[in-house]
CSV table of C-alpha atoms in Angstrom, one decimal:
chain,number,residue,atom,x,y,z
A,1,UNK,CA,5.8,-23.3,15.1
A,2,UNK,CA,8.0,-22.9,12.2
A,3,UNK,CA,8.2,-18.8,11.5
A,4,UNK,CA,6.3,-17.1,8.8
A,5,UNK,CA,9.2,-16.5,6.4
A,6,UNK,CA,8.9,-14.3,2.9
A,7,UNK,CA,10.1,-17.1,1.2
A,8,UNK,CA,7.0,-19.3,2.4
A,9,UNK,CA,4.7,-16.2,0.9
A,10,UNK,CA,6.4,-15.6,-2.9
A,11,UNK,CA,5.6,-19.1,-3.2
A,12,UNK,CA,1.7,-18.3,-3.0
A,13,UNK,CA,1.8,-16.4,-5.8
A,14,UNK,CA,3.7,-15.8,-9.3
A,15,UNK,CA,6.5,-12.6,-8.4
A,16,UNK,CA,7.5,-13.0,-11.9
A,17,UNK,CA,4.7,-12.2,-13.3
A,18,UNK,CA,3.6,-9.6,-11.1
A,19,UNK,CA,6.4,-7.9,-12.0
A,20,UNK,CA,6.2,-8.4,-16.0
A,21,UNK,CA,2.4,-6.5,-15.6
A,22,UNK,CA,3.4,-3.6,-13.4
A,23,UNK,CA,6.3,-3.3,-15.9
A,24,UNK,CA,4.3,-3.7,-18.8
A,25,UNK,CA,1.7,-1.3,-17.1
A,26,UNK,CA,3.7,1.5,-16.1
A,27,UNK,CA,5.7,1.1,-19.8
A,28,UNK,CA,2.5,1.3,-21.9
A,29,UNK,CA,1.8,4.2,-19.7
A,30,UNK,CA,4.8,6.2,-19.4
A,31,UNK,CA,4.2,7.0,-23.6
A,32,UNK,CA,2.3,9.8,-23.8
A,33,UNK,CA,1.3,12.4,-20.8
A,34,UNK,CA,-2.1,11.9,-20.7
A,35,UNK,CA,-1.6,8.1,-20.3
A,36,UNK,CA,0.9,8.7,-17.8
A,37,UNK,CA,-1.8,10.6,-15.7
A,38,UNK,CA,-4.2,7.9,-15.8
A,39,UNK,CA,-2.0,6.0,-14.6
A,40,UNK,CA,-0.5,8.2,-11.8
A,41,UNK,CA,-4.1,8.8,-10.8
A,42,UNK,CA,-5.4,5.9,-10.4
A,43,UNK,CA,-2.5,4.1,-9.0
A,44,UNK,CA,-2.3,7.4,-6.3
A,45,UNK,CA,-6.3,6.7,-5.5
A,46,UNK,CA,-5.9,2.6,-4.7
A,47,UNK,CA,-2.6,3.4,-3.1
A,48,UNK,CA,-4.3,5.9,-0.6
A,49,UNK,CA,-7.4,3.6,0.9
A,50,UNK,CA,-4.6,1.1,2.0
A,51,UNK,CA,-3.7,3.6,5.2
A,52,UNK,CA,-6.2,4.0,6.6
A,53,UNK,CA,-6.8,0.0,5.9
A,54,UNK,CA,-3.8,-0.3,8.1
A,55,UNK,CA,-5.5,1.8,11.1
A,56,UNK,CA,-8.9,0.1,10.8
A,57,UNK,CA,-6.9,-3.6,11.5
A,58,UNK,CA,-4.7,-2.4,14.1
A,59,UNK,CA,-7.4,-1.2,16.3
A,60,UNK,CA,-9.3,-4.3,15.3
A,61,UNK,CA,-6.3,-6.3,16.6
A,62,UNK,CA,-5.8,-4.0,19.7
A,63,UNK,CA,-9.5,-4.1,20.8
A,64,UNK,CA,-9.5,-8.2,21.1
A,65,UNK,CA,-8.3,-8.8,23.7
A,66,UNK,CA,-9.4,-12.6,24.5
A,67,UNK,CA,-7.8,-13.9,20.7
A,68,UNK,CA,-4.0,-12.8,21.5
A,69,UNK,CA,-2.6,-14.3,25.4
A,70,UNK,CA,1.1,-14.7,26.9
A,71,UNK,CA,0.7,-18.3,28.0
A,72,UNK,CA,3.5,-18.0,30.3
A,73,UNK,CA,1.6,-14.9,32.4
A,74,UNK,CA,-0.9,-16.7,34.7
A,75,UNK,CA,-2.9,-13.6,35.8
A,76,UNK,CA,-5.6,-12.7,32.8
A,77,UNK,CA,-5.8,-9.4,33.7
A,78,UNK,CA,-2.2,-9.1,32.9
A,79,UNK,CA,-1.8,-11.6,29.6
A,80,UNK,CA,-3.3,-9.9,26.9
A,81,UNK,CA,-1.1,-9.0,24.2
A,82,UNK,CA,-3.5,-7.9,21.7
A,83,UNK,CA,-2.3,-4.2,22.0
A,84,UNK,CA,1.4,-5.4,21.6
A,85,UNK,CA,0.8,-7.8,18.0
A,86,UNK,CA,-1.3,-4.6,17.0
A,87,UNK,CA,1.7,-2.4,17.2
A,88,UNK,CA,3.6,-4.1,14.7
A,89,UNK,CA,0.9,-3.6,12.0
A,90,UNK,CA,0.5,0.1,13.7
A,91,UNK,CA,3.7,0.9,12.7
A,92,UNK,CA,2.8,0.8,8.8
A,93,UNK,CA,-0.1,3.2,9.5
A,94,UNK,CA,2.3,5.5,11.3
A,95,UNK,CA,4.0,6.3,8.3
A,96,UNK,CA,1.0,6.5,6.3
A,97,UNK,CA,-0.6,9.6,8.6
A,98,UNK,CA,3.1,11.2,8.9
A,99,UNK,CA,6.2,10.4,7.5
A,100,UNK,CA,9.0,10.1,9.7
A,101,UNK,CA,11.5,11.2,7.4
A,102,UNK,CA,10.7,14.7,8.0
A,103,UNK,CA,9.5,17.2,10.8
A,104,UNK,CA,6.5,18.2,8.7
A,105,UNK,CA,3.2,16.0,8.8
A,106,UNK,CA,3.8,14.7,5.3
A,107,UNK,CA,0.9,12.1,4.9
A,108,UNK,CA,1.4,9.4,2.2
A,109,UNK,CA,-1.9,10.6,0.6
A,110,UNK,CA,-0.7,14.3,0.7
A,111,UNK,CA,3.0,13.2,-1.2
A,112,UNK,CA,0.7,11.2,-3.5
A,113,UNK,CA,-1.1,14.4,-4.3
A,114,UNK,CA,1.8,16.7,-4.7
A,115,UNK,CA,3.0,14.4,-7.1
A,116,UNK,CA,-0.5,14.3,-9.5
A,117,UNK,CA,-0.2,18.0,-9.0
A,118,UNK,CA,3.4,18.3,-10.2
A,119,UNK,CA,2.6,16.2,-13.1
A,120,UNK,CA,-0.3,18.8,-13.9
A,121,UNK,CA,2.0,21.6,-13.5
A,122,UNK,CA,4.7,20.0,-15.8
A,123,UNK,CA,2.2,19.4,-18.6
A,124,UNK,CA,0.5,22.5,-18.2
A,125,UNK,CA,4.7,24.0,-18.9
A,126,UNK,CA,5.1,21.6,-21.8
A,127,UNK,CA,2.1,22.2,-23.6
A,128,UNK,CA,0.6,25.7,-22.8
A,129,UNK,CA,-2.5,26.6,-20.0
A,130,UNK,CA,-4.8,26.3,-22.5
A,131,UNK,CA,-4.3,22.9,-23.3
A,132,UNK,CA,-7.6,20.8,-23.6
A,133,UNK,CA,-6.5,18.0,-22.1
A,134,UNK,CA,-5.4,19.9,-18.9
A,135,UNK,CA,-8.1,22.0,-17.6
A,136,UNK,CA,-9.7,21.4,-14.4
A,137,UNK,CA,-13.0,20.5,-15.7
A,138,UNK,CA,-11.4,18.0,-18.4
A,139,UNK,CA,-9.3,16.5,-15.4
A,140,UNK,CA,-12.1,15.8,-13.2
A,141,UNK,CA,-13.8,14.2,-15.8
A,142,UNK,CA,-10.9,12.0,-17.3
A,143,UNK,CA,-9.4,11.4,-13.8
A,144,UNK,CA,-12.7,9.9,-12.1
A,145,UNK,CA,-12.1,6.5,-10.5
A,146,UNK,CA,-13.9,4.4,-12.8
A,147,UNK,CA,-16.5,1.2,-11.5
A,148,UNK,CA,-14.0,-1.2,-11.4
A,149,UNK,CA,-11.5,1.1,-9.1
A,150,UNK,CA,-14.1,1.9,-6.8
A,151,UNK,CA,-14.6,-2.0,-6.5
A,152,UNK,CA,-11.6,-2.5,-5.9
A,153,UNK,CA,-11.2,0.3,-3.1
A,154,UNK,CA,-14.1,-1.1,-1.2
A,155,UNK,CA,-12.5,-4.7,-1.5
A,156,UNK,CA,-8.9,-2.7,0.2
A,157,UNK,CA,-11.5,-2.0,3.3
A,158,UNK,CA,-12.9,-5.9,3.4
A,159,UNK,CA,-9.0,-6.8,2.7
A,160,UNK,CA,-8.2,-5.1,6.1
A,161,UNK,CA,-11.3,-6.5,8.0
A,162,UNK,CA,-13.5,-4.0,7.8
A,163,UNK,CA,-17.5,-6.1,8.5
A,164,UNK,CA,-15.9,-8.8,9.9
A,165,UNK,CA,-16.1,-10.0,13.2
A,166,UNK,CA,-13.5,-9.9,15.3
A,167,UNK,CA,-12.2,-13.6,15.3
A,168,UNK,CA,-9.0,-15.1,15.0
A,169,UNK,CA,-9.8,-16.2,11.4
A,170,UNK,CA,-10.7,-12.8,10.1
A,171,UNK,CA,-7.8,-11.4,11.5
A,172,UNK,CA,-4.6,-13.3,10.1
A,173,UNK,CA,-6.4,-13.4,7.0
A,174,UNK,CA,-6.5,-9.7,7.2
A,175,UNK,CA,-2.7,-9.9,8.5
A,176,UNK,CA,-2.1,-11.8,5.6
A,177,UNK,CA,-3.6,-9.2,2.9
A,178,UNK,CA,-1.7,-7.0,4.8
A,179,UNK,CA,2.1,-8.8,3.9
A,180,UNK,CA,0.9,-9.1,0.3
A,181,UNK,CA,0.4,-5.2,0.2
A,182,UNK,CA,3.8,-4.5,1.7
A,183,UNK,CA,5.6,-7.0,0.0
A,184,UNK,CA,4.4,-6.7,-3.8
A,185,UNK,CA,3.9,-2.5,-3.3
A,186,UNK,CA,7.7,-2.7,-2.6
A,187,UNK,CA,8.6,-4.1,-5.6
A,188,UNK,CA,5.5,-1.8,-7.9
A,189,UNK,CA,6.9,1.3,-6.8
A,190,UNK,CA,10.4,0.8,-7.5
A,191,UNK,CA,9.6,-0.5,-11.1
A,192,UNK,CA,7.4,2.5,-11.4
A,193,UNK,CA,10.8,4.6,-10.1
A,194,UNK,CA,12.6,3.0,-12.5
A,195,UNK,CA,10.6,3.3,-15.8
A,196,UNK,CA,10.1,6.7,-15.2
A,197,UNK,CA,13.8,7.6,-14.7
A,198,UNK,CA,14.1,6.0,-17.6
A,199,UNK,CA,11.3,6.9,-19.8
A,200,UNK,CA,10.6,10.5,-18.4
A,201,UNK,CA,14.0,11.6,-17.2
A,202,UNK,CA,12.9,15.5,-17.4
A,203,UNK,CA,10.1,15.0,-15.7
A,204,UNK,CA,11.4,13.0,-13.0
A,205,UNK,CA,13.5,15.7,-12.9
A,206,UNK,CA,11.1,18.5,-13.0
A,207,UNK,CA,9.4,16.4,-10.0
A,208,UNK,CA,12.8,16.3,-7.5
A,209,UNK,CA,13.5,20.0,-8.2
A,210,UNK,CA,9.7,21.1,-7.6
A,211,UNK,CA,7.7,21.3,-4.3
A,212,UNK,CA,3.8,21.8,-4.4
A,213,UNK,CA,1.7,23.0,-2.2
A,214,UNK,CA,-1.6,20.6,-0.7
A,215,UNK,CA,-3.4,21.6,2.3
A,216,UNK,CA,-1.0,23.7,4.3
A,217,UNK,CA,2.5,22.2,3.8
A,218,UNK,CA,4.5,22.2,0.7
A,219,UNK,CA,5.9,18.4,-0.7
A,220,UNK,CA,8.6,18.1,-3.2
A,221,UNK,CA,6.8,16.6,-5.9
A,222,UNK,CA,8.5,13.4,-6.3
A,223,UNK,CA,8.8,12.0,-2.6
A,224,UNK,CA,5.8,10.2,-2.7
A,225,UNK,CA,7.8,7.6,-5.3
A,226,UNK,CA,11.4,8.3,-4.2
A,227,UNK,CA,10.8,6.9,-0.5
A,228,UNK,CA,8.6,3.9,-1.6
A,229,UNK,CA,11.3,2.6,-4.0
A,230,UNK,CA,14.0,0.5,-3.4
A,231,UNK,CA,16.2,3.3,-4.4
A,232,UNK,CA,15.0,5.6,-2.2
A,233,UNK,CA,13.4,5.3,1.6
A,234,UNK,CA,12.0,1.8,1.2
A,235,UNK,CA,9.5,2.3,3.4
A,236,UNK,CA,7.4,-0.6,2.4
A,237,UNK,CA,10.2,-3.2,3.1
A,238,UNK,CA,10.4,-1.8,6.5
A,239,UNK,CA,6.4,-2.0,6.7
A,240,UNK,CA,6.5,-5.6,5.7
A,241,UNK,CA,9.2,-6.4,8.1
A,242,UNK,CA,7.3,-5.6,11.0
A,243,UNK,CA,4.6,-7.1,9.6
A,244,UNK,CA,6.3,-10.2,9.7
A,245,UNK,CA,7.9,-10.2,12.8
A,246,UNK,CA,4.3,-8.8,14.2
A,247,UNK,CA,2.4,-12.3,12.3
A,248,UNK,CA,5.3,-14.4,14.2
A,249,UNK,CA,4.5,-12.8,17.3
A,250,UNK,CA,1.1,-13.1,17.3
A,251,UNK,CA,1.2,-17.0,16.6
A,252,UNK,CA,3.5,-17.1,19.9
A,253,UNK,CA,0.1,-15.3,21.4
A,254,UNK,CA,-2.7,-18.3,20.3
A,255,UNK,CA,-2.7,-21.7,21.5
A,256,UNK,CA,-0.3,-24.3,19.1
A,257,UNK,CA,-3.5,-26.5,17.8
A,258,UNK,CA,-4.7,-23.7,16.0
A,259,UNK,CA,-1.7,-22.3,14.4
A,260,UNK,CA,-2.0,-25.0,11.1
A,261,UNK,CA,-5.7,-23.5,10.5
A,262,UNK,CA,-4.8,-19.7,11.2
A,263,UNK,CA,-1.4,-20.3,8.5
A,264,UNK,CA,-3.9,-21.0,5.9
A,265,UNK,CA,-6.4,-18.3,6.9
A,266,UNK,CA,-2.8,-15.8,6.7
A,267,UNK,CA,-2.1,-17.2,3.1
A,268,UNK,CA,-5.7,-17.1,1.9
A,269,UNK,CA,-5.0,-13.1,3.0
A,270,UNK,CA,-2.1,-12.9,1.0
A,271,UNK,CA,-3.2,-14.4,-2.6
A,272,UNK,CA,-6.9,-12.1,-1.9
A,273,UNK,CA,-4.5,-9.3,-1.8
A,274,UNK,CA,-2.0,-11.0,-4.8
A,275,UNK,CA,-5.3,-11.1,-6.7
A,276,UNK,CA,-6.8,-7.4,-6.2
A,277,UNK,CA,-2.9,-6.4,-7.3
A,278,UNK,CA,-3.6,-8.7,-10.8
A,279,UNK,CA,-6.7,-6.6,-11.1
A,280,UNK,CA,-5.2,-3.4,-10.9
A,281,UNK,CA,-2.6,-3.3,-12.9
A,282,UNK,CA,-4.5,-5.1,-15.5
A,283,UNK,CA,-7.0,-2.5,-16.1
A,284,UNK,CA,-4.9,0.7,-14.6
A,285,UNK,CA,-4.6,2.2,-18.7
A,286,UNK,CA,-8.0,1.2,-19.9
A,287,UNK,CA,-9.9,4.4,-21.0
């Protein structure tokens, strides 16, 4: 079988013009403070269900044992190699729970927060304590996860396979709304990096030099969007890399007649995912 190459998935979908709407989205945004936390917000809360997305497929990959076989390893008992195309997805979710570019357990959803909280914190210096727009109970009003966000979180969970069964089908689809999260998150956050360091230098700055405090540990306050981006740790290239040698694998692991079916299941993954992205980012600044 011819490889899975990224290549083959930008063709599914328009890069261009995923990039001109995060752009546009995160410009629009990046105006006043209050727009900048809607956006922050909302982008923090679809951002977080995608973790534990990753964990729900890996152990739906790991626990299937029959779908994923080493045809050159004659004993059953000893083909399976569910566990092993699991692991490459795993990988992504490792990062997710606890970031390996420090010795604290830094989850994703934890740098996420200390960023929305150092954004608080900055405003709250700008503009005074008092400020109407930035007290709790006006926060947790403004900052709710609209309808259309919560739709979109429970479509992350279906992305990722969650009430499906587990069949070969289901699962490179899911594999393939996996690559389209990796691959076009890559490029979001480092637009999102950019257009702030551009936009917002002092509070980018603000961000590096500031750590918060969530749960126990303390984050510096921009992490969360400095190892994401391109100019920083990149850690959804490396996500999507294993991703894509872990979809490669796993076609090595399922008899040759299917592979033409399952490739279409995989980029019917990928545009699902291509299309929930085109949702976001065209409502993230709406009211």
């Amino acid at each position: 079988m011819t490889a899975v190459t990224v290549d083959e998935l930008k063709a599914l979908t328009d890069f261009t013009a995923h990039e001109v709407l995060v752009a546009g989205a995160i410009g629009r945004a990046s105006t006043s403070l209050e727009g900048l936390l809607r956006f922050l917000v909302r982008y923090a809360s679809w951002n977080g269900f995608f973790g534990s997305g990753v964990a729900s497929l890996a152990g739906k990959i790991g626990r299937s044992r029959g779908l994923f076989r080493d045809a050159d390893e004659p004993l059953v008992a000893l083909a399976d190699r569910s566990v092993l195309v699991a692991s490459f997805i795993f990988d992504a979710a490792r990062d997710e729970f606890d970031d390996s570019a420090t010795a604290h357990r830094d989850t994703h959803r934890d740098l996420a927060q200390a960023t929305l909280r150092g954004l608080i914190h900055y405003g709250r210096e700008q503009f005074g304590t008092g400020a109407a727009m930035l007290t709790d109970d006006t926060l947790n009003q403004r900052l709710a996860d609209p309808a259309w966000l919560q739709a979109l979180g429970a479509r992350v969970a279906q992305g990722y396979g969650a009430f499906t069964q587990d069949l070969r089908e289901t699962i490179f689809t899911s594999i393939g709304y996996h690559l389209g999260s990796e691959l076009l998150a890559d490029r979001e956050f480092s637009l999102i990096d950019t257009a702030l360091r551009e936009t917002a230098s002092e509070l980018v700055e603000y961000l590096l030099t500031h750590q918060e405090r969530v749960g126990d540990q303390t984050h510096v306050a921009y992490q969360w969007i400095a190892i994401h981006s391109g100019g920083g740790g990149a850690v959804e290239e490396d996500h999507f890399r294993l991703a894509l040698e872990g979809v490669n694998f796993a076609f090595r692991c399922v008899p040759q007649p299917l592979h033409d079916e399952l490739r279409r299941h995989l980029h019917y993954g990928f545009q699902n995912f291509a299309s929930d992205h085109h949702q976001f980012f065209t409502h993230v600044n709406q009211p």
